[in-house]
PDB file of C-alpha atoms in Angstrom:
ATOM      1  CA  UNK J   1     -48.263  41.453  -3.170  1.00  0.00           C
ATOM      2  CA  UNK J   2     -46.171  43.810  -5.747  1.00  0.00           C
ATOM      3  CA  UNK J   3     -49.195  43.825  -8.212  1.00  0.00           C
ATOM      4  CA  UNK J   4     -51.910  44.615  -5.338  1.00  0.00           C
ATOM      5  CA  UNK J   5     -50.894  46.302  -2.207  1.00  0.00           C
ATOM      6  CA  UNK J   6     -48.035  47.843  -3.108  1.00  0.00           C
ATOM      7  CA  UNK J   7     -49.204  49.059  -6.653  1.00  0.00           C
ATOM      8  CA  UNK J   8     -52.250  50.552  -4.970  1.00  0.00           C
ATOM      9  CA  UNK J   9     -49.984  52.258  -2.236  1.00  0.00           C
ATOM     10  CA  UNK J  10     -47.645  53.522  -4.969  1.00  0.00           C
ATOM     11  CA  UNK J  11     -50.448  54.928  -7.022  1.00  0.00           C
ATOM     12  CA  UNK J  12     -51.711  56.749  -3.894  1.00  0.00           C
ATOM     13  CA  UNK J  13     -48.551  58.348  -3.089  1.00  0.00           C
ATOM     14  CA  UNK J  14     -48.074  59.292  -6.750  1.00  0.00           C
ATOM     15  CA  UNK J  15     -51.111  60.932  -6.885  1.00  0.00           C
ATOM     16  CA  UNK J  16     -50.189  62.744  -3.438  1.00  0.00           C
ATOM     17  CA  UNK J  17     -46.959  64.285  -5.404  1.00  0.00           C
ATOM     18  CA  UNK J  18     -44.397  61.974  -3.922  1.00  0.00           C
ATOM     19  CA  UNK J  19     -41.114  60.589  -6.041  1.00  0.00           C
ATOM     20  CA  UNK J  20     -41.296  57.106  -5.673  1.00  0.00           C
ATOM     21  CA  UNK J  21     -38.592  54.485  -5.059  1.00  0.00           C
ATOM     22  CA  UNK J  22     -39.369  50.914  -5.355  1.00  0.00           C
ATOM     23  CA  UNK J  23     -36.836  48.244  -3.764  1.00  0.00           C
ATOM     24  CA  UNK J  24     -37.369  45.377  -6.045  1.00  0.00           C
ATOM     25  CA  UNK J  25     -35.796  42.970  -3.271  1.00  0.00           C
ATOM     26  CA  UNK J  26     -38.195  44.238  -0.910  1.00  0.00           C
ATOM     27  CA  UNK J  27     -41.401  43.446  -2.724  1.00  0.00           C
ATOM     28  CA  UNK J  28     -43.059  39.989  -3.902  1.00  0.00           C
ATOM     29  CA  UNK J  29     -46.234  38.504  -5.381  1.00  0.00           C
ATOM     30  CA  UNK J  30     -47.881  34.873  -5.624  1.00  0.00           C
ATOM     31  CA  UNK J  31     -48.069  35.746  -9.349  1.00  0.00           C
ATOM     32  CA  UNK J  32     -44.575  36.116 -10.782  1.00  0.00           C
ATOM     33  CA  UNK J  33     -46.178  37.655 -14.121  1.00  0.00           C
ATOM     34  CA  UNK J  34     -48.140  39.971 -12.294  1.00  0.00           C
ATOM     35  CA  UNK J  35     -45.032  41.165 -10.137  1.00  0.00           C
ATOM     36  CA  UNK J  36     -42.847  41.723 -13.196  1.00  0.00           C
ATOM     37  CA  UNK J  37     -45.966  43.704 -14.962  1.00  0.00           C
ATOM     38  CA  UNK J  38     -46.230  45.812 -11.641  1.00  0.00           C
ATOM     39  CA  UNK J  39     -42.342  46.711 -11.571  1.00  0.00           C
ATOM     40  CA  UNK J  40     -42.405  48.001 -15.208  1.00  0.00           C
ATOM     41  CA  UNK J  41     -45.663  49.970 -14.501  1.00  0.00           C
ATOM     42  CA  UNK J  42     -44.490  51.576 -11.510  1.00  0.00           C
ATOM     43  CA  UNK J  43     -41.399  52.886 -13.844  1.00  0.00           C
ATOM     44  CA  UNK J  44     -43.063  53.703 -17.040  1.00  0.00           C
ATOM     45  CA  UNK J  45     -46.681  54.982 -15.808  1.00  0.00           C
ATOM     46  CA  UNK J  46     -45.488  56.291 -12.294  1.00  0.00           C
ATOM     47  CA  UNK J  47     -42.055  57.533 -13.009  1.00  0.00           C
ATOM     48  CA  UNK J  48     -40.634  55.189  -9.924  1.00  0.00           C
ATOM     49  CA  UNK J  49     -36.979  54.573  -9.737  1.00  0.00           C
ATOM     50  CA  UNK J  50     -36.633  50.924  -9.296  1.00  0.00           C
ATOM     51  CA  UNK J  51     -33.659  50.259  -6.799  1.00  0.00           C
TER      52      UNK J  51
END
């Protein structure tokens, strides 16, 4: 799920200094609101590029 597994993996990668690229068509969640929140969070808090 975007807002659980992908989120925690992205935070770990960010903390290790990786530049994040999230392919929005490759992630999903059972919770549409959580999915959209996570995509915004990746970009705003982690500096990820959403592709």
